[in-house]
Amino acid sequence: MEDSYQATEFDQQTTSHHLQMLKAAVPYMPVSQQKTMSFLIKFQELQNAMHIFQSDDGELGICSLSEEEKNPLDMLESIKVYCSDKEKEMLDILTNFLQASQLYRQYQNASRQNADNPDSPSTPMETLIRLLSPEQQETFQQYQNMFQQT
């Protein structure tokens, strides 16, 4: 995990530079006041969060994504910034698993759609190639031609 603190978008919207200044001052306060000041700071952040969700627009930037735009893979990438190296490895494994599952679902859907079509691909490789964008298909074809020439 990185030694420097990196504020999330949520933190940026629920705190202010004044609260950050108070947080920086807490360790220099008498011990008897540190607890009270810490609670007051966190309470103010809670009030700020409640205010955000009670306002008319009522959405944080990332929370305002439509359901189609919410992607678990993007979420995992956002979380990774705050992880230790071991946690990052675990997230990489999970990310790879989710990407493989997503690719498999796309392959299944393409296979189902092409089952009734006489022009459907005859091999799994042809099906996978059809899942690529035209640019990716062209690149794939170029690499395939290069390897066949050698």
Short mmCIF file of N, CA, C and O in Angstrom, two decimals, residues 8 29 49 52 68 78-79 116 138 150:
data_model
loop_
_atom_site.label_atom_id
_atom_site.label_comp_id
_atom_site.label_asym_id
_atom_site.label_seq_id
_atom_site.Cartn_x
_atom_site.Cartn_y
_atom_site.Cartn_z
N THR A 8 -10.36 9.58 -1.91
CA THR A 8 -11.31 9.11 -2.91
C THR A 8 -12.20 10.27 -3.35
O THR A 8 -12.22 11.33 -2.71
N MET A 29 -3.06 18.76 19.71
CA MET A 29 -3.99 19.16 20.76
C MET A 29 -3.75 18.32 22.01
O MET A 29 -3.20 17.22 21.93
N ALA A 49 -21.96 14.44 3.83
CA ALA A 49 -22.43 13.32 3.00
C ALA A 49 -23.95 13.30 2.95
O ALA A 49 -24.54 13.11 1.88
N ILE A 52 -25.21 16.00 0.63
CA ILE A 52 -25.05 15.66 -0.79
C ILE A 52 -26.22 14.84 -1.29
O ILE A 52 -26.78 15.09 -2.35
N GLU A 68 -25.84 0.76 -16.99
CA GLU A 68 -25.05 0.19 -18.08
C GLU A 68 -23.58 0.57 -17.96
O GLU A 68 -22.70 -0.15 -18.42
N SER A 78 -10.41 0.95 -9.55
CA SER A 78 -10.45 2.10 -8.65
C SER A 78 -10.00 1.71 -7.25
O SER A 78 -9.31 2.48 -6.57
N ILE A 79 -10.41 0.54 -6.82
CA ILE A 79 -10.06 0.06 -5.48
C ILE A 79 -8.57 -0.24 -5.37
O ILE A 79 -7.95 -0.04 -4.33
N ASP A 116 -28.61 -20.76 -35.85
CA ASP A 116 -29.61 -20.87 -36.91
C ASP A 116 -29.15 -20.25 -38.23
O ASP A 116 -29.84 -20.37 -39.23
N GLU A 138 -8.70 -6.92 -38.14
CA GLU A 138 -7.66 -6.60 -39.13
C GLU A 138 -6.27 -6.84 -38.54
O GLU A 138 -5.40 -7.45 -39.18
N THR A 150 6.25 -17.27 -42.08
CA THR A 150 7.52 -17.76 -41.55
C THR A 150 7.60 -19.26 -41.47
O THR A 150 6.75 -20.00 -41.57
#
